[in-house]
Short mmCIF file of N, CA and C in Angstrom, two decimals:
data_model
loop_
_atom_site.label_atom_id
_atom_site.label_comp_id
_atom_site.label_asym_id
_atom_site.label_seq_id
_atom_site.Cartn_x
_atom_site.Cartn_y
_atom_site.Cartn_z
N MET A 1 0.87 -1.08 0.00
CA MET A 1 0.01 -0.11 0.09
C MET A 1 0.96 1.28 -0.08
N ARG A 2 0.59 2.16 -0.71
CA ARG A 2 1.18 3.43 -0.97
C ARG A 2 0.93 4.41 0.20
N GLU A 3 2.15 4.90 0.83
CA GLU A 3 1.88 5.87 1.97
C GLU A 3 1.68 7.36 1.46
N MET A 4 0.78 7.90 2.02
CA MET A 4 0.28 9.29 1.70
C MET A 4 0.89 10.29 2.70
N THR A 5 1.56 11.28 2.19
CA THR A 5 1.97 12.16 2.97
C THR A 5 1.02 13.50 2.81
N LEU A 6 0.80 14.11 3.97
CA LEU A 6 0.19 15.26 4.02
C LEU A 6 1.19 16.59 4.03
N MET A 7 0.89 17.49 2.92
CA MET A 7 1.60 18.63 2.98
C MET A 7 0.99 19.59 3.71
N SER A 8 1.85 20.16 4.51
CA SER A 8 1.47 21.27 5.45
C SER A 8 1.01 22.54 4.67
N GLU A 9 0.13 23.19 5.11
CA GLU A 9 -0.44 24.34 4.44
C GLU A 9 0.45 25.30 4.92
N PRO A 10 0.68 26.35 3.93
CA PRO A 10 1.49 27.45 4.24
C PRO A 10 0.71 28.42 5.39
N SER A 11 1.52 29.08 6.27
CA SER A 11 1.00 29.81 7.28
C SER A 11 0.17 30.94 6.67
N ALA A 12 -0.78 31.50 7.46
CA ALA A 12 -1.51 32.71 6.99
C ALA A 12 -0.56 33.89 6.76
N LYS A 13 0.50 34.04 7.61
CA LYS A 13 1.34 35.13 7.43
C LYS A 13 2.17 35.03 6.09
N LYS A 14 2.47 33.85 5.69
CA LYS A 14 3.16 33.52 4.52
C LYS A 14 2.23 33.79 3.17
N VAL A 15 1.06 33.56 3.26
CA VAL A 15 0.05 33.68 2.22
C VAL A 15 -0.25 35.14 2.16
N ALA A 16 -0.37 35.84 3.28
CA ALA A 16 -0.65 37.45 3.42
C ALA A 16 0.64 38.13 2.83
N ALA A 17 1.66 37.55 3.05
CA ALA A 17 3.05 38.28 2.46
C ALA A 17 2.99 38.18 0.90
N LYS A 18 2.62 36.89 0.39
CA LYS A 18 2.51 36.86 -1.09
C LYS A 18 1.61 37.88 -1.59
N LYS A 19 0.36 37.78 -0.97
CA LYS A 19 -0.65 38.87 -1.41
C LYS A 19 -0.18 40.14 -1.44
N LEU A 20 0.59 40.57 -0.31
CA LEU A 20 1.16 41.97 -0.22
C LEU A 20 2.17 42.35 -1.34
N MET A 21 2.88 41.24 -1.60
CA MET A 21 3.95 41.56 -2.80
C MET A 21 3.22 41.73 -4.03
N LEU A 22 2.16 41.00 -4.34
CA LEU A 22 1.33 41.25 -5.50
C LEU A 22 0.86 42.61 -5.56
N ALA A 23 0.29 42.95 -4.28
CA ALA A 23 -0.55 44.26 -4.23
C ALA A 23 0.51 45.35 -4.57
N CYS A 24 1.81 45.17 -3.98
CA CYS A 24 2.79 46.25 -4.26
C CYS A 24 3.12 46.38 -5.69
N PHE A 25 3.07 45.33 -6.37
CA PHE A 25 3.49 45.39 -7.81
C PHE A 25 2.44 45.97 -8.58
N LEU A 26 0.99 45.54 -8.17
CA LEU A 26 -0.03 46.26 -8.85
C LEU A 26 -0.05 47.82 -8.27
N GLU A 27 0.32 48.16 -7.36
CA GLU A 27 0.36 49.49 -6.91
C GLU A 27 1.31 50.24 -7.90
N ALA A 28 2.54 49.61 -8.08
CA ALA A 28 3.44 50.27 -8.98
C ALA A 28 3.01 50.56 -10.30
N VAL A 29 2.41 49.41 -10.77
CA VAL A 29 1.85 49.45 -12.22
C VAL A 29 0.81 50.75 -12.32
N ALA A 30 -0.11 50.76 -11.17
CA ALA A 30 -1.07 51.89 -11.29
C ALA A 30 -0.41 53.33 -11.22
N ILE A 31 0.49 53.42 -10.39
CA ILE A 31 1.43 54.69 -10.45
C ILE A 31 2.00 54.95 -11.86
N ILE A 32 2.59 54.01 -12.30
CA ILE A 32 3.37 53.96 -13.69
C ILE A 32 2.22 54.54 -14.62
N ALA A 33 1.05 53.81 -14.68
CA ALA A 33 0.06 54.16 -15.53
C ALA A 33 -0.29 55.72 -15.29
N GLY A 34 -0.52 56.13 -14.08
CA GLY A 34 -0.92 57.49 -13.81
C GLY A 34 0.21 58.51 -14.34
N LEU A 35 1.57 58.07 -14.20
CA LEU A 35 2.40 58.91 -14.87
C LEU A 35 2.58 58.96 -16.22
N ILE A 36 2.16 57.82 -16.92
CA ILE A 36 2.12 57.95 -18.53
C ILE A 36 0.79 58.80 -18.82
N ALA A 37 -0.24 58.54 -18.11
CA ALA A 37 -1.34 59.44 -18.62
C ALA A 37 -1.08 60.89 -18.35
N TYR A 38 -0.21 61.32 -17.30
CA TYR A 38 0.00 62.64 -16.98
C TYR A 38 1.05 63.04 -18.21
N ALA A 39 1.94 62.25 -18.53
CA ALA A 39 2.79 62.71 -19.65
C ALA A 39 2.02 62.89 -21.00
N LEU A 40 1.04 62.09 -21.23
CA LEU A 40 0.25 62.15 -22.29
C LEU A 40 -0.71 63.42 -22.45
N THR A 41 -1.20 63.66 -21.27
CA THR A 41 -2.28 64.77 -21.17
C THR A 41 -1.76 66.09 -20.47
N GLY A 42 -0.73 65.93 -19.69
CA GLY A 42 -0.30 67.06 -18.99
C GLY A 42 -1.13 67.39 -17.64
N ASN A 43 -2.05 66.65 -17.31
CA ASN A 43 -2.95 66.94 -16.33
C ASN A 43 -2.48 66.01 -15.10
N TRP A 44 -2.20 66.70 -13.91
CA TRP A 44 -1.70 66.05 -12.78
C TRP A 44 -2.65 65.28 -12.00
N VAL A 45 -3.92 65.34 -12.27
CA VAL A 45 -4.91 64.52 -11.62
C VAL A 45 -4.73 63.03 -11.83
N TRP A 46 -4.13 62.86 -13.13
CA TRP A 46 -3.84 61.28 -13.48
C TRP A 46 -2.78 60.71 -12.50
N ILE A 47 -1.83 61.40 -12.00
CA ILE A 47 -0.88 61.07 -11.02
C ILE A 47 -1.71 60.72 -9.78
N ALA A 48 -2.42 61.66 -9.15
CA ALA A 48 -3.35 61.25 -7.94
C ALA A 48 -4.19 60.05 -8.11
N ILE A 49 -4.66 59.88 -9.41
CA ILE A 49 -5.65 58.83 -9.62
C ILE A 49 -4.84 57.42 -9.44
N GLY A 50 -3.59 57.47 -10.15
CA GLY A 50 -2.60 56.33 -10.02
C GLY A 50 -2.37 56.00 -8.76
N VAL A 51 -2.05 57.02 -7.86
CA VAL A 51 -1.63 56.89 -6.53
C VAL A 51 -2.86 56.22 -5.65
N LEU A 52 -3.94 56.83 -5.73
CA LEU A 52 -5.07 56.50 -4.94
C LEU A 52 -5.63 54.94 -5.48
N GLY A 53 -5.46 54.76 -6.61
CA GLY A 53 -5.88 53.46 -7.17
C GLY A 53 -4.94 52.42 -6.70
N GLY A 54 -3.69 52.82 -6.55
CA GLY A 54 -2.60 51.89 -6.14
C GLY A 54 -2.84 51.49 -4.56
N LEU A 55 -3.23 52.50 -3.97
CA LEU A 55 -3.57 52.37 -2.50
C LEU A 55 -4.73 51.27 -2.35
N GLY A 56 -5.65 51.18 -3.33
CA GLY A 56 -6.73 50.36 -3.20
C GLY A 56 -6.19 48.88 -3.24
N PHE A 57 -4.95 48.67 -3.87
CA PHE A 57 -4.44 47.33 -3.86
C PHE A 57 -3.61 47.10 -2.40
N SER A 58 -2.84 47.96 -2.21
CA SER A 58 -1.84 47.72 -1.02
C SER A 58 -2.43 47.94 0.23
N LEU A 59 -3.23 48.75 0.56
CA LEU A 59 -3.80 48.97 1.88
C LEU A 59 -4.64 47.78 2.51
N PRO A 60 -5.53 47.26 1.79
CA PRO A 60 -6.28 46.00 2.22
C PRO A 60 -5.17 44.96 2.42
N ALA A 61 -4.28 44.69 1.50
CA ALA A 61 -3.27 43.71 1.61
C ALA A 61 -2.43 43.95 2.82
N LEU A 62 -2.22 45.05 3.14
CA LEU A 62 -1.32 45.37 4.46
C LEU A 62 -2.10 45.05 5.60
N ILE A 63 -3.34 45.35 5.68
CA ILE A 63 -4.21 45.16 6.65
C ILE A 63 -4.09 43.60 7.04
N VAL A 64 -4.41 42.81 6.09
CA VAL A 64 -4.55 41.41 6.20
C VAL A 64 -3.17 40.86 6.67
N PHE A 65 -2.00 41.30 6.18
CA PHE A 65 -0.72 40.91 6.69
C PHE A 65 -0.56 41.24 7.98
N ILE A 66 -0.78 42.53 8.50
CA ILE A 66 -0.65 42.93 9.94
C ILE A 66 -1.48 42.04 10.85
N ARG A 67 -2.81 41.80 10.44
CA ARG A 67 -3.74 40.81 11.27
C ARG A 67 -3.07 39.41 11.26
N ALA A 68 -2.63 38.94 10.23
CA ALA A 68 -2.17 37.54 10.32
C ALA A 68 -0.70 37.58 11.21
N SER A 69 -0.06 38.57 11.21
CA SER A 69 1.28 38.64 12.05
C SER A 69 0.74 38.78 13.29
N MET A 70 -0.17 39.39 13.75
CA MET A 70 -0.61 39.47 15.18
C MET A 70 -1.22 38.27 15.59
N GLU A 71 -1.96 37.50 14.70
CA GLU A 71 -2.55 36.17 15.09
C GLU A 71 -1.39 35.11 15.30
N GLU A 72 -0.38 35.20 14.48
CA GLU A 72 0.65 34.29 14.56
C GLU A 72 1.39 34.48 15.93
N ARG A 73 1.71 35.77 16.18
CA ARG A 73 2.40 36.19 17.44
C ARG A 73 1.59 35.81 18.74
N ASP A 74 0.18 35.94 18.59
CA ASP A 74 -0.59 35.56 19.78
C ASP A 74 -0.50 33.97 19.91
N ARG A 75 -0.55 33.16 18.84
CA ARG A 75 -0.49 31.65 18.97
C ARG A 75 0.77 31.21 19.43
N ALA A 76 1.82 31.86 19.21
CA ALA A 76 3.14 31.60 19.63
C ALA A 76 3.41 31.85 21.05
N SER A 77 2.78 32.92 21.60
CA SER A 77 2.89 33.17 22.90
C SER A 77 1.97 32.40 23.88
N ARG A 78 1.13 31.61 23.36
CA ARG A 78 0.24 30.73 24.17
C ARG A 78 1.01 29.32 24.63
#
């Protein structure tokens, strides 16, 4: 009979860290898109839209990462 091994699931903190890295990449893309739109139109509002749009990616991911870190720390202290 073949022995089955269970793969351990990655911790919530590691998953949140990966999502945070993806969010940072998407934020950079949004800011670059805003800078390109500014260069094409000369309207500074596009830079603000790029920054605020990028925060829509990174801020929620940062909150999830901080919560996962706090949960991991609480579990470790028990």
